[in-house]
CSV table of C-alpha atoms and ligand atoms in Angstrom, one decimal:
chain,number,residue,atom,x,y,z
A,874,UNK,CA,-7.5,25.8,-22.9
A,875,UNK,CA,-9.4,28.8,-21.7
A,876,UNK,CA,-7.7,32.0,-21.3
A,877,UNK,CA,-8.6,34.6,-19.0
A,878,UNK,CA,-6.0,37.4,-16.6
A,879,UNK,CA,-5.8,36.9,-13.1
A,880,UNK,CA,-4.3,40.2,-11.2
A,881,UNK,CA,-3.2,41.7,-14.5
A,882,UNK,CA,-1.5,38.5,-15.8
A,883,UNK,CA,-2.4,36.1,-18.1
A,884,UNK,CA,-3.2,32.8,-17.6
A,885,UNK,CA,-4.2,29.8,-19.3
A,886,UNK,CA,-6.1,26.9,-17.6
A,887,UNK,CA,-7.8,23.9,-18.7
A,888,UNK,CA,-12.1,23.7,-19.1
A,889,UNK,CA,-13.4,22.9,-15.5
A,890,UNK,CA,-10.4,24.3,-13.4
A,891,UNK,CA,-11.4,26.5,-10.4
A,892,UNK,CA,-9.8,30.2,-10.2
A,893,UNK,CA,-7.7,29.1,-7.1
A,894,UNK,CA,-6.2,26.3,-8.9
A,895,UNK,CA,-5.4,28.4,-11.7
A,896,UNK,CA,-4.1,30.9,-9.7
A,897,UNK,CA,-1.8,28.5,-7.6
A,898,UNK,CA,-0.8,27.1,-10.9
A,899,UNK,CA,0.6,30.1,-12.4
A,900,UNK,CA,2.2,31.4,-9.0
A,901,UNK,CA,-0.5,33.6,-7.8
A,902,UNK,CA,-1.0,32.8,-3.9
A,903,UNK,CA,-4.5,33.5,-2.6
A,904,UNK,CA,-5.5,32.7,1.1
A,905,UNK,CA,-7.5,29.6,1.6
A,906,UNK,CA,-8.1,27.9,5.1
A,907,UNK,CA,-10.9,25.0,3.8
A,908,UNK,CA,-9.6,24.5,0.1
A,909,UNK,CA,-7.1,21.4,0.0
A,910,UNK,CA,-6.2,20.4,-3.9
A,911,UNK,CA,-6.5,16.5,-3.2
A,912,UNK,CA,-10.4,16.9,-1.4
A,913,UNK,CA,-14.1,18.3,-2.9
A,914,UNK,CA,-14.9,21.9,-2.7
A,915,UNK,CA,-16.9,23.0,0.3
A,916,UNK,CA,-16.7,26.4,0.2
A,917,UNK,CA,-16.8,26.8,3.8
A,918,UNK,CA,-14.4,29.2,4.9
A,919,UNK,CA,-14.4,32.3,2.1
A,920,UNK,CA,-11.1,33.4,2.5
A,921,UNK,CA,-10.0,32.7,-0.5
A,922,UNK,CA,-12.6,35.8,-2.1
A,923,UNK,CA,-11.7,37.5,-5.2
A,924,UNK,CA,-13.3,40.3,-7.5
A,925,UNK,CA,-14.5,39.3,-10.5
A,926,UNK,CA,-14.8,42.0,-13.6
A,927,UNK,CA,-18.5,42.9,-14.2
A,928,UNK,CA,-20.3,40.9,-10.7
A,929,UNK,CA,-20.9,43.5,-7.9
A,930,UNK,CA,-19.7,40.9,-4.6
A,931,UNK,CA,-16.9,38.9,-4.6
A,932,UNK,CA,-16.9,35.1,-5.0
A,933,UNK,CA,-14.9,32.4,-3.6
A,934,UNK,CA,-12.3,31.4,-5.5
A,935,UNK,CA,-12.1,27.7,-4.9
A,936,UNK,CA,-16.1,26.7,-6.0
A,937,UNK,CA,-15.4,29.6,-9.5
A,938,UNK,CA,-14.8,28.0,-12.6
A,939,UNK,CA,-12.3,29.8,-14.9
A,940,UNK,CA,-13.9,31.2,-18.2
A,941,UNK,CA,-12.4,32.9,-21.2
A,942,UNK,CA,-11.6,36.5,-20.8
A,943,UNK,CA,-12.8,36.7,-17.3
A,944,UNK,CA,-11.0,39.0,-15.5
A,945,UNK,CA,-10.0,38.5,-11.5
A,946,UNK,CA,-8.8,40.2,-9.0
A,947,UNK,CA,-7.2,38.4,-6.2
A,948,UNK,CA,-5.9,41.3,-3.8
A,949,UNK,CA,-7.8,44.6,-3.1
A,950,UNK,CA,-8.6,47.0,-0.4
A,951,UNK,CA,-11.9,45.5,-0.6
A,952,UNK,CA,-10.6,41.8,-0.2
A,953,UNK,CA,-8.4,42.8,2.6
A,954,UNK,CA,-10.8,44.1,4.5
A,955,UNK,CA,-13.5,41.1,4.0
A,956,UNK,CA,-10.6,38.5,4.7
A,957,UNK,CA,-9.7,40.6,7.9
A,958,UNK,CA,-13.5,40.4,9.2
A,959,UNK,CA,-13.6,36.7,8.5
A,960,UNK,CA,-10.2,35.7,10.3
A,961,UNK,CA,-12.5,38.1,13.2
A,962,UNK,CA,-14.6,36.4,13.2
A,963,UNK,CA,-12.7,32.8,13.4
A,964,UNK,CA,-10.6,34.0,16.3
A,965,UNK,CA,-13.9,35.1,18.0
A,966,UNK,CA,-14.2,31.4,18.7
A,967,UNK,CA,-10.4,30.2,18.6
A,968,UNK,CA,-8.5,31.1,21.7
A,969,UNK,CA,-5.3,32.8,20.5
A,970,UNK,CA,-2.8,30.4,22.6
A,971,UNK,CA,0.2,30.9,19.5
A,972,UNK,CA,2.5,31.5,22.4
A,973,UNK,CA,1.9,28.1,23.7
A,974,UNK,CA,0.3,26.0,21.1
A,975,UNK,CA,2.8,23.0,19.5
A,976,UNK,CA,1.5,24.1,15.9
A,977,UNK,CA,2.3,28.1,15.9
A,978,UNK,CA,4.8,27.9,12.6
A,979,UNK,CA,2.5,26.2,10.3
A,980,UNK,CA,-1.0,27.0,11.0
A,981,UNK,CA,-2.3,28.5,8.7
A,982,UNK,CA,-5.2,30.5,11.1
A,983,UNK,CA,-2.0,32.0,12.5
A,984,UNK,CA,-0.3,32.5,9.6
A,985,UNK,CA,-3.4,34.6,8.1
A,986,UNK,CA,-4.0,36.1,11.4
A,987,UNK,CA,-0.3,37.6,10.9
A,988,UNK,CA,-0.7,38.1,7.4
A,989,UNK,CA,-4.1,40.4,7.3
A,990,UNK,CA,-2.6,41.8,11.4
A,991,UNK,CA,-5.4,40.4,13.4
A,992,UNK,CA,-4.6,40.0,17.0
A,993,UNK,CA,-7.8,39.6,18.8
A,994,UNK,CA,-11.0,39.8,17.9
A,995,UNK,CA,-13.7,42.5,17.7
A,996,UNK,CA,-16.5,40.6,18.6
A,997,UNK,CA,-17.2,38.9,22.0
A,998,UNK,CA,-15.3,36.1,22.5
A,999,UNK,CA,-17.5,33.1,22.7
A,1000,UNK,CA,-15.5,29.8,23.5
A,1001,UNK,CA,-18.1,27.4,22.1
A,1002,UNK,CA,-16.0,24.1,21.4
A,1003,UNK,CA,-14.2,22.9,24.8
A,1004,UNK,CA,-14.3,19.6,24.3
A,1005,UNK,CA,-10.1,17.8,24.7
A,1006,UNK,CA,-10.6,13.9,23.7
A,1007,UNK,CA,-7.4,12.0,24.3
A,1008,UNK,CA,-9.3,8.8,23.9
A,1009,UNK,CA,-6.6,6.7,21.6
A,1010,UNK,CA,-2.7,6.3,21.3
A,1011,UNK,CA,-2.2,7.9,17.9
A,1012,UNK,CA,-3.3,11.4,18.0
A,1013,UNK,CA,-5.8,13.8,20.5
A,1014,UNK,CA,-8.6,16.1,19.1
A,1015,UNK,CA,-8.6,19.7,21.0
A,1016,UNK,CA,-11.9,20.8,19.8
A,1017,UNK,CA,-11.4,24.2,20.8
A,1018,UNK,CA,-8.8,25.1,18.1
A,1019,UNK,CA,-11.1,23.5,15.4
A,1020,UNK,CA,-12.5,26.0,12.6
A,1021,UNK,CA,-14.6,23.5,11.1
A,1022,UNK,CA,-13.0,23.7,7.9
A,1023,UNK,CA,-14.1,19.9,7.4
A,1024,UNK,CA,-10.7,19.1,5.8
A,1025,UNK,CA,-10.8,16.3,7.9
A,1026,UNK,CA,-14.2,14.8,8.0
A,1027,UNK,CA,-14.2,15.2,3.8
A,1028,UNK,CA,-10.0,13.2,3.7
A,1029,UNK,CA,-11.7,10.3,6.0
A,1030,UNK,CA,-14.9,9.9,3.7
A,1031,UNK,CA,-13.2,10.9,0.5
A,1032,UNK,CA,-9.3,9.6,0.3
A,1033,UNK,CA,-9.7,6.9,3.2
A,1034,UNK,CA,-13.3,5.6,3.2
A,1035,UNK,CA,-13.8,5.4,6.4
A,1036,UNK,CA,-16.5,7.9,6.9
A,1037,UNK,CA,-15.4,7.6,11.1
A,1038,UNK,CA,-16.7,11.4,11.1
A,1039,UNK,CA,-18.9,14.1,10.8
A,1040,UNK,CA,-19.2,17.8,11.4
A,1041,UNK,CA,-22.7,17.5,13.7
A,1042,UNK,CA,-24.8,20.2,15.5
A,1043,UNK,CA,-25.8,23.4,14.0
A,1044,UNK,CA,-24.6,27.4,14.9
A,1045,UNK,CA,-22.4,27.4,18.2
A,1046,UNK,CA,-22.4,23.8,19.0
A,1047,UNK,CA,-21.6,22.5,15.6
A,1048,UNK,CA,-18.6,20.6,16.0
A,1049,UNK,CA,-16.5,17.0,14.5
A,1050,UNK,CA,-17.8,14.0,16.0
A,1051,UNK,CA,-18.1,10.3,15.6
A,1052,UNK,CA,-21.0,8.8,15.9
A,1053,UNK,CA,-22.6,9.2,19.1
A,1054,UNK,CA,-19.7,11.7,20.1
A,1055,UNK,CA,-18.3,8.1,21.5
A,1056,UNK,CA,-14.7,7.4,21.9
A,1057,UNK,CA,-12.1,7.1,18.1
A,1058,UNK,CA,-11.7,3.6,19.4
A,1059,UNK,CA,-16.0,2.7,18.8
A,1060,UNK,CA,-15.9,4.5,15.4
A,1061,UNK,CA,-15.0,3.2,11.6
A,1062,UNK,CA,-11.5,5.3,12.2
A,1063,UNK,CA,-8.8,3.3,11.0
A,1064,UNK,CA,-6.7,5.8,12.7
A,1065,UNK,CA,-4.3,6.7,9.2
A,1066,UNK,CA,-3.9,10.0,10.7
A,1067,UNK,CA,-4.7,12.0,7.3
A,1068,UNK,CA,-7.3,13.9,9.2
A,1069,UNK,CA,-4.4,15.0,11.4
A,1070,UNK,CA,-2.0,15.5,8.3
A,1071,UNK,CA,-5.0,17.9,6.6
A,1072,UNK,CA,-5.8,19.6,9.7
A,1073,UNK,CA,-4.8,23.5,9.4
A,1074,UNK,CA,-5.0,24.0,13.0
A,1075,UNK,CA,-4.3,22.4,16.4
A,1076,UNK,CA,-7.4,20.7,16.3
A,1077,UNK,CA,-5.8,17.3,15.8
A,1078,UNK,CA,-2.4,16.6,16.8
A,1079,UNK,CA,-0.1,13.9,17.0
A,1080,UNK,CA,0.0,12.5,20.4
A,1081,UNK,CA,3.7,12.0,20.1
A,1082,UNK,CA,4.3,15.2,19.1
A,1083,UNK,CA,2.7,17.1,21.9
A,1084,UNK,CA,5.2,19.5,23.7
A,1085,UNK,CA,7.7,17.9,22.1
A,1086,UNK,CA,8.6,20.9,19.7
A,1087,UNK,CA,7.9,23.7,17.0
A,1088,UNK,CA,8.0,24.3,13.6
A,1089,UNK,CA,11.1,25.9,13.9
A,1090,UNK,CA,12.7,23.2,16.5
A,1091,UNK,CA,12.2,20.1,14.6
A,1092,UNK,CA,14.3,18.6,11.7
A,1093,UNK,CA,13.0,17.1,8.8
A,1094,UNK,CA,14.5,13.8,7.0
A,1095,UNK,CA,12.8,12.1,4.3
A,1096,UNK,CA,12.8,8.7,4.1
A,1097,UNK,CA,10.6,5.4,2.1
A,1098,UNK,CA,8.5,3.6,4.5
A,1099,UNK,CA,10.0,0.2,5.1
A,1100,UNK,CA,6.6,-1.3,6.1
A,1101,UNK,CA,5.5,-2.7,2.5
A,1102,UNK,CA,6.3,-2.5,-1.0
A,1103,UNK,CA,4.1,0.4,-2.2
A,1104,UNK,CA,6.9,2.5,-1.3
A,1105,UNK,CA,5.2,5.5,0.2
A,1106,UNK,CA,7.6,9.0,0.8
A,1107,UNK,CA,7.3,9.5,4.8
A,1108,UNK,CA,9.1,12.7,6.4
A,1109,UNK,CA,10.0,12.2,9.5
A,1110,UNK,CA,9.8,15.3,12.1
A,1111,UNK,CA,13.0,14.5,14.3
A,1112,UNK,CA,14.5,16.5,17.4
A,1113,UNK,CA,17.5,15.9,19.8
A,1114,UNK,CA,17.5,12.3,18.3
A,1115,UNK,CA,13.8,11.2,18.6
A,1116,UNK,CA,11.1,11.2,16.2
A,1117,UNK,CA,8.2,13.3,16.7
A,1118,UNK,CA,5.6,12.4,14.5
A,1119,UNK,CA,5.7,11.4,10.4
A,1120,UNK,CA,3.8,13.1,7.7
A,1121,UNK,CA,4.1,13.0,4.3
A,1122,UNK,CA,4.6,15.6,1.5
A,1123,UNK,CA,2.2,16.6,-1.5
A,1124,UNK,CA,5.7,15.6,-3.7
A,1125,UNK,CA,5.7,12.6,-2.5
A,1126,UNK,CA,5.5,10.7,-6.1
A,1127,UNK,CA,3.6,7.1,-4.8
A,1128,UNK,CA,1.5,8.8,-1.7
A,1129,UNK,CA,1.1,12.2,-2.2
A,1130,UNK,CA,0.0,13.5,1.2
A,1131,UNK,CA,-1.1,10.4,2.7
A,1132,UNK,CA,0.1,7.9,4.7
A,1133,UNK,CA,-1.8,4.5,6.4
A,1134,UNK,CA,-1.4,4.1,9.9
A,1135,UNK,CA,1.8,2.0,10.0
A,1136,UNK,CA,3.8,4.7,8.2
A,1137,UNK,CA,2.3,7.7,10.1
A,1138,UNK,CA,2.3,5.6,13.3
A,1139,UNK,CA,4.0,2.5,13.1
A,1140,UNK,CA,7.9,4.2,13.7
A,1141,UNK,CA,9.0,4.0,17.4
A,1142,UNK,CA,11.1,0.7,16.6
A,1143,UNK,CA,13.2,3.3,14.9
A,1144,UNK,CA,14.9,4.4,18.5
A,1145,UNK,CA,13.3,1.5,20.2
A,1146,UNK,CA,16.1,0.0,23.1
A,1147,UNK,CA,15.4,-3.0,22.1
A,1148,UNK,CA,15.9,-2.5,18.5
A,1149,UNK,CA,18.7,-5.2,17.5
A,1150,UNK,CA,21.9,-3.1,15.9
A,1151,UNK,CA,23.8,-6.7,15.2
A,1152,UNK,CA,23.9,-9.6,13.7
A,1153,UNK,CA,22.9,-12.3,16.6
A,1154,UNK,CA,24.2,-16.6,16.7
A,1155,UNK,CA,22.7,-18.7,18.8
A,1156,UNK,CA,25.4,-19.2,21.6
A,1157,UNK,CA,25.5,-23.2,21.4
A,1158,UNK,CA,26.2,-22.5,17.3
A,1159,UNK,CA,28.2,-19.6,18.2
A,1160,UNK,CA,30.3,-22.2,21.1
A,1161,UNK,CA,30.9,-24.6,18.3
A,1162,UNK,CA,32.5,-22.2,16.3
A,1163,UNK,CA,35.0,-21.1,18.5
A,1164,UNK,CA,33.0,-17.3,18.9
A,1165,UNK,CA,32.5,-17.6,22.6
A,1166,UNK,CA,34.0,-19.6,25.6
A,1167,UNK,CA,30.6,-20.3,27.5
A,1168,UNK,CA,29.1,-23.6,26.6
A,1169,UNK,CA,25.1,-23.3,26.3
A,1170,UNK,CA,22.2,-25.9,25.6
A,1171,UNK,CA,19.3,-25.0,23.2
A,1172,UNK,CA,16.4,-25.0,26.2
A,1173,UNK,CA,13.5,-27.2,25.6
A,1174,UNK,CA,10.7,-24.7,25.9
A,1175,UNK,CA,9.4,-22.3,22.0
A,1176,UNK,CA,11.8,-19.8,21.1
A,1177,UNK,CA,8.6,-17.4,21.1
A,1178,UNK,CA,8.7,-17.8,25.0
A,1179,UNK,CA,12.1,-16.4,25.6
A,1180,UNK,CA,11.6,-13.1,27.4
A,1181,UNK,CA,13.5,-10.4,26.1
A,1182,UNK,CA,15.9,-10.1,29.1
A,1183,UNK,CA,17.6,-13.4,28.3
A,1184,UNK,CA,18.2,-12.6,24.6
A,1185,UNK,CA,21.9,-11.7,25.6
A,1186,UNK,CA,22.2,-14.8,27.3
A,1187,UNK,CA,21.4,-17.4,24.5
A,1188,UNK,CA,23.1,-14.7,21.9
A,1189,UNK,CA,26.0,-13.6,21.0
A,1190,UNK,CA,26.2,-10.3,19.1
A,1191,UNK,CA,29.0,-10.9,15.7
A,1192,UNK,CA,30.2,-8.7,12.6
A,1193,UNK,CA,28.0,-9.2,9.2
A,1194,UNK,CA,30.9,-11.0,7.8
A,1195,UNK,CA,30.7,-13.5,10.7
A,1196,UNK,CA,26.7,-14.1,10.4
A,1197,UNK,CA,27.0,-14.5,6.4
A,1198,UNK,CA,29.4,-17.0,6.8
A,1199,UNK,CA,27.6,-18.9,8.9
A,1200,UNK,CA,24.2,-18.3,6.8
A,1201,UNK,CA,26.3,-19.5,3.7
A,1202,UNK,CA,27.9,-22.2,5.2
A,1203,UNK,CA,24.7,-23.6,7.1
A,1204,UNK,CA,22.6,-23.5,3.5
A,1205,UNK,CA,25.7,-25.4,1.5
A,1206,UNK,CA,25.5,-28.3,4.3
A,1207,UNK,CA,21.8,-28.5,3.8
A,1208,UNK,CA,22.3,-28.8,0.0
A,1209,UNK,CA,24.7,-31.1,0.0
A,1210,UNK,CA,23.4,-33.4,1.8
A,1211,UNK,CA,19.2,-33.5,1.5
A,1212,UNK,CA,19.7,-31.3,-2.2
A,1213,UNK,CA,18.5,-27.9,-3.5
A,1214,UNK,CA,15.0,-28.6,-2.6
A,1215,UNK,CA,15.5,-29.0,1.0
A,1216,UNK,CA,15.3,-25.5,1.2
A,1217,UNK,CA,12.9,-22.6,0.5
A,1218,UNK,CA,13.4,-18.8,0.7
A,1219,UNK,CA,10.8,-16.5,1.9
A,1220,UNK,CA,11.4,-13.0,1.1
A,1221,UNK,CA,9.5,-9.7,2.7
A,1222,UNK,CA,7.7,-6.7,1.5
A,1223,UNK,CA,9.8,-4.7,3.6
A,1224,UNK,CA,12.5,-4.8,0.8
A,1225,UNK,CA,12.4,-3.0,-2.1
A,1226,UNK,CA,11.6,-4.5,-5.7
A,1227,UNK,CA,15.1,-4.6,-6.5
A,1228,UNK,CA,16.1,-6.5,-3.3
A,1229,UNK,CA,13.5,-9.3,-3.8
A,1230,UNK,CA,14.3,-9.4,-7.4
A,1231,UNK,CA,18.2,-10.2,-6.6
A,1232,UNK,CA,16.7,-12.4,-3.5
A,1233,UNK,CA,14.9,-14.5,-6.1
A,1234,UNK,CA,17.5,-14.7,-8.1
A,1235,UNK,CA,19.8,-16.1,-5.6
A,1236,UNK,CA,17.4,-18.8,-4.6
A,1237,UNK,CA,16.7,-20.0,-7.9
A,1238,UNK,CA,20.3,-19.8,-9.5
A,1239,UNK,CA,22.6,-19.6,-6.5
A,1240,UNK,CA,21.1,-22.0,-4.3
A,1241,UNK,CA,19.4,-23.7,-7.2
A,1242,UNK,CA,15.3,-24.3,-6.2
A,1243,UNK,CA,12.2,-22.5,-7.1
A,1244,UNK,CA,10.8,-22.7,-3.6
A,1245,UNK,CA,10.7,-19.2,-3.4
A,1246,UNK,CA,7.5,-17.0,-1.8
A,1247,UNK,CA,7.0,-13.7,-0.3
A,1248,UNK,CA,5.9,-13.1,3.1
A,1249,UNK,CA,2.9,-10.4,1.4
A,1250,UNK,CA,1.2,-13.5,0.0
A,1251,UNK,CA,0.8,-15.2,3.4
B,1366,SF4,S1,-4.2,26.6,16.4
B,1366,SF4,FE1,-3.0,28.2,15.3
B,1366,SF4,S2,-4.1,30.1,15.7
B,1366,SF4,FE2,-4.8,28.6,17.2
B,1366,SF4,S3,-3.5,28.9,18.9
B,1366,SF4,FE3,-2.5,27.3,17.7
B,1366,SF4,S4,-1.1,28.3,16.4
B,1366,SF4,FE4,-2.5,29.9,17.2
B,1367,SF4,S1,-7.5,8.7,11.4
B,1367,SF4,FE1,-8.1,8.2,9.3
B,1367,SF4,S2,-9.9,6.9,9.6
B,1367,SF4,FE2,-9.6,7.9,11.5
B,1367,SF4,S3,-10.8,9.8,11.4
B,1367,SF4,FE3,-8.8,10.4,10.7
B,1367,SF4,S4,-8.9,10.1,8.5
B,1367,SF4,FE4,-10.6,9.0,9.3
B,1368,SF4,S1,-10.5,19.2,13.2
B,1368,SF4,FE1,-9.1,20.4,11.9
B,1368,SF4,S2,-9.5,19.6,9.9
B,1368,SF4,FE2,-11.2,19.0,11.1
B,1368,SF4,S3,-12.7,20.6,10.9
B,1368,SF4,FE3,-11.5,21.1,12.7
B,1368,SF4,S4,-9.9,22.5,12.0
B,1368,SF4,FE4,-10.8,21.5,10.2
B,1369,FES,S1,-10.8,28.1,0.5
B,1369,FES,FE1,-12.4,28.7,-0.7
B,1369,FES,S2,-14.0,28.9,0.7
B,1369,FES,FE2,-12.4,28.1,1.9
């Protein structure tokens, strides 16, 4: 371990470890808008400065590896002043719409903005990025909040490996872009939406999200993501009884941050109408057993052709108790008379380990066969 005092305290990090890290480590918060701790350095933004005993400029935190007995310096007079010229010079080129933008309460432009008191700029305000794509279901890019931090285009190359984009141009017209500038859809984008999770600013945004609330509107719920067995942490952003959009938390112990597009995207059957709430018997089953006085015949034509609306017609909605018994007693009449093997379980990665585990189990003890498979094989 390599020892060394950062703003008078002392501190012990590991050979390799950047200042910042150390510093976040041991408590020690110092601004950063490009640095994120799961993506390569770039160095971009240099708000994170600090002085470093015994070299005349300061150096960015995030690209300075920690060496024994250096001494740094993390807040200054000095710093303040350079980190309040650089957010100038950001909102120089940002348009300062916190009143009306759905990410004022965690963007972290605005939040350094308040923190070093800039509220406009000195310079002349150039808007250089105008571009608004809405070009796909899942989330818009609003290219005029963008700082080029390149959070994004580094998570899609690095984490993902999609590579769907790329900070292009040079000076004023530098800006993110698939290839071609063409439409999300034509590009290698997946569409996980971890560019959108990394994003510091309104640059990229939820679709679902937009208008929809604040920071300090929504309600948070943490939840697993039912879509497969990895068992990724998903935090669901929730208001007035709708979801607004799903992220994911750097505690999250499977996922970290990240998310694939069915967890980040994949949630609307949550408050869907049509989201079934009950147990459902076929009404000519449901006849025979004395659950319902309307007599009904199985029509001719595939199940997968029934339209929606006539669901209520050829079901009837019963209590679990009702629907197990009829599961049970349905399976002990197909055992008895054809035998164990005449039937076969098939169990889903939407379950947990445990459930599939007991679901085995059951099939192979209870019901007495080892046809047993799992719907992530097929
Ligand atoms: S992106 Fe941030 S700084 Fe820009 S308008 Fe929105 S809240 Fe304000
Ligand atoms: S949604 Fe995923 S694949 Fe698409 S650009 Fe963003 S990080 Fe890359
Ligand atoms: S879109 Fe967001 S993450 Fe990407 S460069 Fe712009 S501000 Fe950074
Ligand atoms: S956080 Fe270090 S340069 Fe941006």
């Amino acid at each position: 371990m390599i020892e060394l005092t950062i703003d008078g305290k002392t501190v012990q990090a590991r050979p390799g470890t950047s200042v910042l890290e150390a510093a976040l480590a041991h408590g020690i918060d110092i601004p950063r808008l490009c640095y994120h701790p799961e993506l390569s350095v770039s160095g971009g933004c240099r708000l994170c400065l600090v002085e470093v005993e015994g070299r005349p400029d300061p150096v960015p935190s995030c690209g300075l590896e920690c060496a024994a007995g250096m001494v740094v310096r993390t807040r200054s007079p000095r710093l303040a002043e350079m980190r309040r010229e650089i957010i100038d010079l950001f909102v120089s080129d940002h348009p300062l719409d916190c009143v009306i933008c759905d990410k004022a309460g965690s963007c972290l432009l605005q939040k350094y903005a308040y923190e070093y008191g800039v509220s406009k700029t000195s310079y002349q305000f150039e808007l250089s990025r105008t571009l608004y794509q809405d070009d796909n279901p899942f989330f818009l890019r609003d290219h005029k909040y963008c700082i080029l931090c390149s959070r994004c285009v580094r998570v899609c190359e690095e984490i993902v490996g999609a590579s769907a984009i790329e900070i292009a141009g040079r000076g004023f017209n530098s800006h993110v872009a698939t290839p071609f500038d063409g439409p999300m859809i034509d590009s290698t984008c997946v569409f996980c939406g971890n560019c959108v999770q990394v994003c510091p600013t309104a640059a990229l945004m939820p679709v679902s999200r937009r208008g929809k609330g604040r920071e300090w509107e929504v309600e948070r719920v943490k939840t697993i993501c039912g879509y497969c067995g990895v068992g990724c942490e998903i935090e669901y952003a929730h208001r007035d009884g709708q979801i607004l959009y799903a992220q994911s938390t750097p505690q999250a112990p499977v996922n970290g941050e990240f998310l694939c597009t069915k967890g980040r995207f994949g949630w609307d059957f949550a408050t869907h109408p049509d989201r079934l709430t009950t147990p459902l018997i076929r009404r000519d089953l449901a006849y025979a057993l004395g659950l319902t006085d309307e007599p009904w015949r199985l029509p001719d034509e595939s199940p997968l052709e029934t339209p929606a609306s006539s669901i209520a017609e050829r079901f009837v909605a019963v209590d679990w108790d009702t629907a197990l018994d009829v599961v049970a007693g349905g399976l002990a009449q197909v055992v008895q008379q054809h035998g164990p093997d005449a039937v076969m379980g098939l169990s889903s990665a939407r379950c947990t380990n445990e459930e599939n585990y007991l679901f085995q189990k059951f099939m192979r003890v209870g019901v007495g066969t080892n046809n047993i498979d799992h719907c992530a094989r097929l």
